PDB file of C-alpha atoms in Angstrom:
ATOM      1  CA  UNK A   1      30.909 -22.859  49.607  1.00 40.00           C
ATOM      2  CA  UNK A   2      31.434 -19.247  48.597  1.00 42.00           C
ATOM      3  CA  UNK A   3      32.103 -16.722  51.325  1.00 42.00           C
ATOM      4  CA  UNK A   4      29.160 -14.388  51.764  1.00 42.00           C
ATOM      5  CA  UNK A   5      30.110 -10.876  52.853  1.00 43.00           C
ATOM      6  CA  UNK A   6      28.620  -9.654  56.117  1.00 41.00           C
ATOM      7  CA  UNK A   7      29.507  -6.591  58.111  1.00 38.00           C
ATOM      8  CA  UNK A   8      29.800  -7.302  61.811  1.00 42.00           C
ATOM      9  CA  UNK A   9      28.372 -10.799  61.554  1.00 46.00           C
ATOM     10  CA  UNK A  10      30.105 -13.860  62.940  1.00 50.00           C
ATOM     11  CA  UNK A  11      33.752 -14.631  62.914  1.00 58.00           C
ATOM     12  CA  UNK A  12      35.159 -16.177  59.786  1.00 60.00           C
ATOM     13  CA  UNK A  13      38.701 -17.111  60.721  1.00 66.00           C
ATOM     14  CA  UNK A  14      39.653 -18.937  57.552  1.00 69.00           C
ATOM     15  CA  UNK A  15      38.274 -20.926  54.666  1.00 75.00           C
ATOM     16  CA  UNK A  16      38.840 -24.223  56.465  1.00 89.00           C
ATOM     17  CA  UNK A  17      37.506 -23.262  59.909  1.00 92.00           C
ATOM     18  CA  UNK A  18      33.866 -23.219  60.983  1.00 93.00           C
ATOM     19  CA  UNK A  19      32.034 -19.926  61.301  1.00 92.00           C
ATOM     20  CA  UNK A  20      31.556 -19.154  64.982  1.00 93.00           C
ATOM     21  CA  UNK A  21      30.069 -16.400  67.137  1.00 94.00           C
ATOM     22  CA  UNK A  22      26.917 -16.392  65.048  1.00 96.00           C
ATOM     23  CA  UNK A  23      23.413 -15.848  66.394  1.00 97.00           C
ATOM     24  CA  UNK A  24      20.427 -17.829  65.142  1.00 98.00           C
ATOM     25  CA  UNK A  25      19.225 -14.710  63.310  1.00 97.00           C
ATOM     26  CA  UNK A  26      22.627 -14.277  61.667  1.00 96.00           C
ATOM     27  CA  UNK A  27      22.647 -17.946  60.662  1.00 97.00           C
ATOM     28  CA  UNK A  28      19.219 -17.505  59.051  1.00 98.00           C
ATOM     29  CA  UNK A  29      20.443 -14.371  57.276  1.00 97.00           C
ATOM     30  CA  UNK A  30      23.507 -16.243  55.998  1.00 96.00           C
ATOM     31  CA  UNK A  31      21.284 -18.962  54.522  1.00 98.00           C
ATOM     32  CA  UNK A  32      19.008 -16.360  52.917  1.00 98.00           C
ATOM     33  CA  UNK A  33      21.915 -14.475  51.354  1.00 98.00           C
ATOM     34  CA  UNK A  34      23.556 -17.681  50.158  1.00 97.00           C
ATOM     35  CA  UNK A  35      20.246 -18.641  48.530  1.00 98.00           C
ATOM     36  CA  UNK A  36      20.000 -15.249  46.819  1.00 98.00           C
ATOM     37  CA  UNK A  37      23.593 -15.387  45.612  1.00 98.00           C
ATOM     38  CA  UNK A  38      23.443 -18.942  44.254  1.00 97.00           C
ATOM     39  CA  UNK A  39      19.819 -19.274  43.164  1.00 97.00           C
ATOM     40  CA  UNK A  40      19.489 -22.443  45.278  1.00 97.00           C
ATOM     41  CA  UNK A  41      17.494 -22.891  48.479  1.00 98.00           C
ATOM     42  CA  UNK A  42      19.699 -23.016  51.609  1.00 98.00           C
ATOM     43  CA  UNK A  43      18.465 -23.155  55.194  1.00 98.00           C
ATOM     44  CA  UNK A  44      19.275 -24.408  58.672  1.00 99.00           C
ATOM     45  CA  UNK A  45      18.479 -28.079  59.285  1.00 99.00           C
ATOM     46  CA  UNK A  46      15.526 -29.034  61.419  1.00 98.00           C
ATOM     47  CA  UNK A  47      16.417 -30.758  64.663  1.00 97.00           C
ATOM     48  CA  UNK A  48      15.142 -34.068  63.237  1.00 97.00           C
ATOM     49  CA  UNK A  49      17.225 -33.639  60.071  1.00 98.00           C
ATOM     50  CA  UNK A  50      20.309 -32.789  62.114  1.00 99.00           C
ATOM     51  CA  UNK A  51      20.064 -35.942  64.241  1.00 98.00           C
ATOM     52  CA  UNK A  52      19.297 -38.121  61.204  1.00 98.00           C
ATOM     53  CA  UNK A  53      22.345 -36.693  59.424  1.00 98.00           C
ATOM     54  CA  UNK A  54      24.525 -37.125  62.514  1.00 98.00           C
ATOM     55  CA  UNK A  55      23.510 -40.735  63.160  1.00 98.00           C
ATOM     56  CA  UNK A  56      23.792 -41.720  59.493  1.00 98.00           C
ATOM     57  CA  UNK A  57      21.979 -44.993  60.103  1.00 98.00           C
ATOM     58  CA  UNK A  58      23.607 -45.812  63.442  1.00 98.00           C
ATOM     59  CA  UNK A  59      22.024 -46.089  66.890  1.00 97.00           C
ATOM     60  CA  UNK A  60      25.168 -45.517  68.950  1.00 98.00           C
ATOM     61  CA  UNK A  61      25.884 -42.412  71.052  1.00 98.00           C
ATOM     62  CA  UNK A  62      28.376 -41.192  68.415  1.00 98.00           C
ATOM     63  CA  UNK A  63      28.311 -42.086  64.735  1.00 97.00           C
ATOM     64  CA  UNK A  64      31.725 -43.746  65.164  1.00 97.00           C
ATOM     65  CA  UNK A  65      30.870 -45.806  68.253  1.00 97.00           C
ATOM     66  CA  UNK A  66      30.141 -45.893  71.955  1.00 98.00           C
ATOM     67  CA  UNK A  67      32.860 -43.480  73.092  1.00 97.00           C
ATOM     68  CA  UNK A  68      34.482 -40.262  71.949  1.00 97.00           C
ATOM     69  CA  UNK A  69      38.195 -39.483  72.154  1.00 97.00           C
ATOM     70  CA  UNK A  70      40.474 -36.545  71.237  1.00 96.00           C
ATOM     71  CA  UNK A  71      41.594 -38.554  68.196  1.00 96.00           C
ATOM     72  CA  UNK A  72      38.009 -38.588  66.884  1.00 97.00           C
ATOM     73  CA  UNK A  73      36.634 -35.117  67.669  1.00 97.00           C
ATOM     74  CA  UNK A  74      37.363 -31.680  69.111  1.00 97.00           C
ATOM     75  CA  UNK A  75      35.642 -31.451  72.517  1.00 97.00           C
ATOM     76  CA  UNK A  76      36.226 -30.902  76.250  1.00 97.00           C
ATOM     77  CA  UNK A  77      38.657 -28.024  75.635  1.00 96.00           C
ATOM     78  CA  UNK A  78      41.283 -30.506  74.409  1.00 94.00           C
ATOM     79  CA  UNK A  79      42.455 -27.956  71.814  1.00 94.00           C
ATOM     80  CA  UNK A  80      40.978 -24.764  73.339  1.00 93.00           C
ATOM     81  CA  UNK A  81      39.647 -23.564  69.979  1.00 93.00           C
ATOM     82  CA  UNK A  82      38.001 -24.768  66.790  1.00 94.00           C
ATOM     83  CA  UNK A  83      39.928 -27.039  64.449  1.00 95.00           C
ATOM     84  CA  UNK A  84      39.965 -27.068  60.638  1.00 95.00           C
ATOM     85  CA  UNK A  85      37.012 -28.877  59.105  1.00 92.00           C
ATOM     86  CA  UNK A  86      37.639 -32.574  58.534  1.00 90.00           C
ATOM     87  CA  UNK A  87      40.738 -32.605  60.775  1.00 94.00           C
ATOM     88  CA  UNK A  88      39.840 -35.991  62.211  1.00 93.00           C
ATOM     89  CA  UNK A  89      39.213 -37.827  58.925  1.00 91.00           C
ATOM     90  CA  UNK A  90      36.226 -39.583  60.516  1.00 93.00           C
ATOM     91  CA  UNK A  91      33.247 -39.039  58.250  1.00 96.00           C
ATOM     92  CA  UNK A  92      29.979 -40.727  59.121  1.00 98.00           C
ATOM     93  CA  UNK A  93      28.173 -43.129  56.769  1.00 98.00           C
ATOM     94  CA  UNK A  94      26.705 -40.138  54.906  1.00 98.00           C
ATOM     95  CA  UNK A  95      30.153 -38.597  54.377  1.00 97.00           C
ATOM     96  CA  UNK A  96      29.625 -35.787  56.922  1.00 97.00           C
ATOM     97  CA  UNK A  97      32.503 -34.590  59.099  1.00 96.00           C
ATOM     98  CA  UNK A  98      32.628 -32.870  62.488  1.00 96.00           C
ATOM     99  CA  UNK A  99      29.138 -33.793  63.634  1.00 98.00           C
ATOM    100  CA  UNK A 100      30.472 -34.167  67.197  1.00 98.00           C
ATOM    101  CA  UNK A 101      32.240 -31.212  68.796  1.00 97.00           C
ATOM    102  CA  UNK A 102      34.082 -28.294  67.178  1.00 97.00           C
ATOM    103  CA  UNK A 103      31.045 -25.945  67.196  1.00 97.00           C
ATOM    104  CA  UNK A 104      27.458 -26.505  68.265  1.00 98.00           C
ATOM    105  CA  UNK A 105      25.122 -25.972  65.329  1.00 98.00           C
ATOM    106  CA  UNK A 106      21.919 -23.958  65.237  1.00 99.00           C
ATOM    107  CA  UNK A 107      18.797 -25.758  64.053  1.00 98.00           C
ATOM    108  CA  UNK A 108      15.686 -24.145  62.600  1.00 98.00           C
ATOM    109  CA  UNK A 109      13.488 -25.321  65.486  1.00 97.00           C
ATOM    110  CA  UNK A 110      12.242 -23.300  68.410  1.00 96.00           C
ATOM    111  CA  UNK A 111      13.370 -24.893  71.682  1.00 95.00           C
ATOM    112  CA  UNK A 112      11.057 -27.397  73.380  1.00 94.00           C
ATOM    113  CA  UNK A 113      12.232 -29.236  76.492  1.00 91.00           C
ATOM    114  CA  UNK A 114      11.011 -32.603  75.167  1.00 92.00           C
ATOM    115  CA  UNK A 115       9.528 -34.115  72.014  1.00 92.00           C
ATOM    116  CA  UNK A 116       5.915 -34.182  73.221  1.00 91.00           C
ATOM    117  CA  UNK A 117       3.874 -32.641  70.408  1.00 91.00           C
ATOM    118  CA  UNK A 118       6.769 -32.547  67.919  1.00 92.00           C
ATOM    119  CA  UNK A 119       5.978 -32.837  64.193  1.00 95.00           C
ATOM    120  CA  UNK A 120       6.191 -36.451  63.033  1.00 95.00           C
ATOM    121  CA  UNK A 121       7.277 -35.509  59.499  1.00 95.00           C
ATOM    122  CA  UNK A 122      10.688 -33.981  60.306  1.00 93.00           C
ATOM    123  CA  UNK A 123       9.555 -30.393  59.761  1.00 95.00           C
ATOM    124  CA  UNK A 124      10.909 -27.628  61.978  1.00 96.00           C
ATOM    125  CA  UNK A 125       9.012 -27.443  65.248  1.00 95.00           C
ATOM    126  CA  UNK A 126       8.059 -23.828  65.565  1.00 93.00           C
ATOM    127  CA  UNK A 127       6.174 -22.265  68.422  1.00 82.00           C
ATOM    128  CA  UNK A 128       4.880 -18.884  69.347  1.00 67.00           C
ATOM    129  CA  UNK A 129       6.937 -15.841  68.451  1.00 61.00           C
ATOM    130  CA  UNK A 130       7.519 -15.173  72.147  1.00 65.00           C
ATOM    131  CA  UNK A 131       9.716 -18.282  72.344  1.00 85.00           C
ATOM    132  CA  UNK A 132      13.194 -16.724  72.098  1.00 93.00           C
ATOM    133  CA  UNK A 133      15.053 -20.016  72.540  1.00 95.00           C
ATOM    134  CA  UNK A 134      16.400 -22.032  69.595  1.00 97.00           C
ATOM    135  CA  UNK A 135      17.824 -25.541  69.388  1.00 97.00           C
ATOM    136  CA  UNK A 136      21.558 -26.264  69.144  1.00 98.00           C
ATOM    137  CA  UNK A 137      22.997 -29.692  68.330  1.00 99.00           C
ATOM    138  CA  UNK A 138      26.415 -31.339  68.163  1.00 98.00           C
ATOM    139  CA  UNK A 139      28.337 -29.984  71.133  1.00 97.00           C
ATOM    140  CA  UNK A 140      31.493 -27.926  70.764  1.00 98.00           C
ATOM    141  CA  UNK A 141      35.219 -27.814  71.413  1.00 97.00           C
ATOM    142  CA  UNK A 142      34.364 -26.565  74.911  1.00 97.00           C
ATOM    143  CA  UNK A 143      31.789 -29.226  75.862  1.00 98.00           C
ATOM    144  CA  UNK A 144      32.153 -32.430  77.829  1.00 98.00           C
ATOM    145  CA  UNK A 145      31.635 -35.695  75.891  1.00 97.00           C
ATOM    146  CA  UNK A 146      27.971 -36.199  76.837  1.00 97.00           C
ATOM    147  CA  UNK A 147      27.076 -32.868  75.186  1.00 98.00           C
ATOM    148  CA  UNK A 148      28.518 -34.111  71.881  1.00 98.00           C
ATOM    149  CA  UNK A 149      26.333 -37.247  71.537  1.00 98.00           C
ATOM    150  CA  UNK A 150      24.008 -37.667  68.540  1.00 98.00           C
ATOM    151  CA  UNK A 151      20.962 -37.380  70.806  1.00 98.00           C
ATOM    152  CA  UNK A 152      22.099 -34.492  72.985  1.00 98.00           C
ATOM    153  CA  UNK A 153      20.161 -31.256  72.696  1.00 97.00           C
ATOM    154  CA  UNK A 154      20.798 -27.787  73.994  1.00 97.00           C
ATOM    155  CA  UNK A 155      19.366 -24.346  73.457  1.00 96.00           C
ATOM    156  CA  UNK A 156      20.122 -20.689  73.735  1.00 96.00           C
ATOM    157  CA  UNK A 157      18.585 -17.322  73.055  1.00 96.00           C
ATOM    158  CA  UNK A 158      18.202 -16.684  69.327  1.00 96.00           C
ATOM    159  CA  UNK A 159      20.278 -13.483  69.703  1.00 96.00           C
ATOM    160  CA  UNK A 160      23.149 -15.259  71.464  1.00 94.00           C
ATOM    161  CA  UNK A 161      26.493 -15.426  69.614  1.00 94.00           C
ATOM    162  CA  UNK A 162      29.487 -17.145  71.179  1.00 92.00           C
ATOM    163  CA  UNK A 163      32.634 -18.890  69.966  1.00 92.00           C
ATOM    164  CA  UNK A 164      31.158 -22.338  70.583  1.00 96.00           C
ATOM    165  CA  UNK A 165      28.141 -21.890  68.267  1.00 97.00           C
ATOM    166  CA  UNK A 166      28.169 -22.071  64.486  1.00 97.00           C
ATOM    167  CA  UNK A 167      25.995 -23.457  61.737  1.00 96.00           C
ATOM    168  CA  UNK A 168      25.644 -26.226  59.184  1.00 96.00           C
ATOM    169  CA  UNK A 169      23.567 -25.423  56.130  1.00 97.00           C
ATOM    170  CA  UNK A 170      21.176 -27.631  54.209  1.00 98.00           C
ATOM    171  CA  UNK A 171      20.779 -27.266  50.457  1.00 98.00           C
ATOM    172  CA  UNK A 172      17.225 -28.178  49.508  1.00 96.00           C
ATOM    173  CA  UNK A 173      17.122 -30.400  46.442  1.00 92.00           C
ATOM    174  CA  UNK A 174      13.760 -30.605  44.652  1.00 86.00           C
ATOM    175  CA  UNK A 175      12.257 -34.083  44.629  1.00 83.00           C
ATOM    176  CA  UNK A 176      11.585 -35.739  41.337  1.00 84.00           C
ATOM    177  CA  UNK A 177       8.959 -38.444  41.071  1.00 77.00           C
TER     178      UNK A 177
END
């Protein structure tokens, strides 16, 4: 992915490390600028898309099994910082790396404390504009194991930027019938 230039946005510590310290607004802006630069449609995943991508056809707590360990992911302050992408060589069945730990990832959805009333089609669940909270998935290098499970959900203020939050982008591919 090409590096998009931002002034005062996020921390990009190297081409092989995740972007961190990025607010939800900054993550949205990154996707918009990447779309403009490449001519393709990039965006944040919906919460449903994120979990589907993380599970990759499994039903276990982690895509690689029932338990997480420092050999499989960066979590629980076992390295005290982010690690290079793909460090653990444990891709899920969809070929995705680092779905558990390293950095929590913003989703497009507004935060809702449960799934009651959620869209059934996988679309982003948006609410009123006065809902300042946004969904974060995946856990981080700082989090305990239970916060890194496929099903775990957290949230924070859309303006919040911290070294445990990053992003994963989705490239929208037009469907052909």
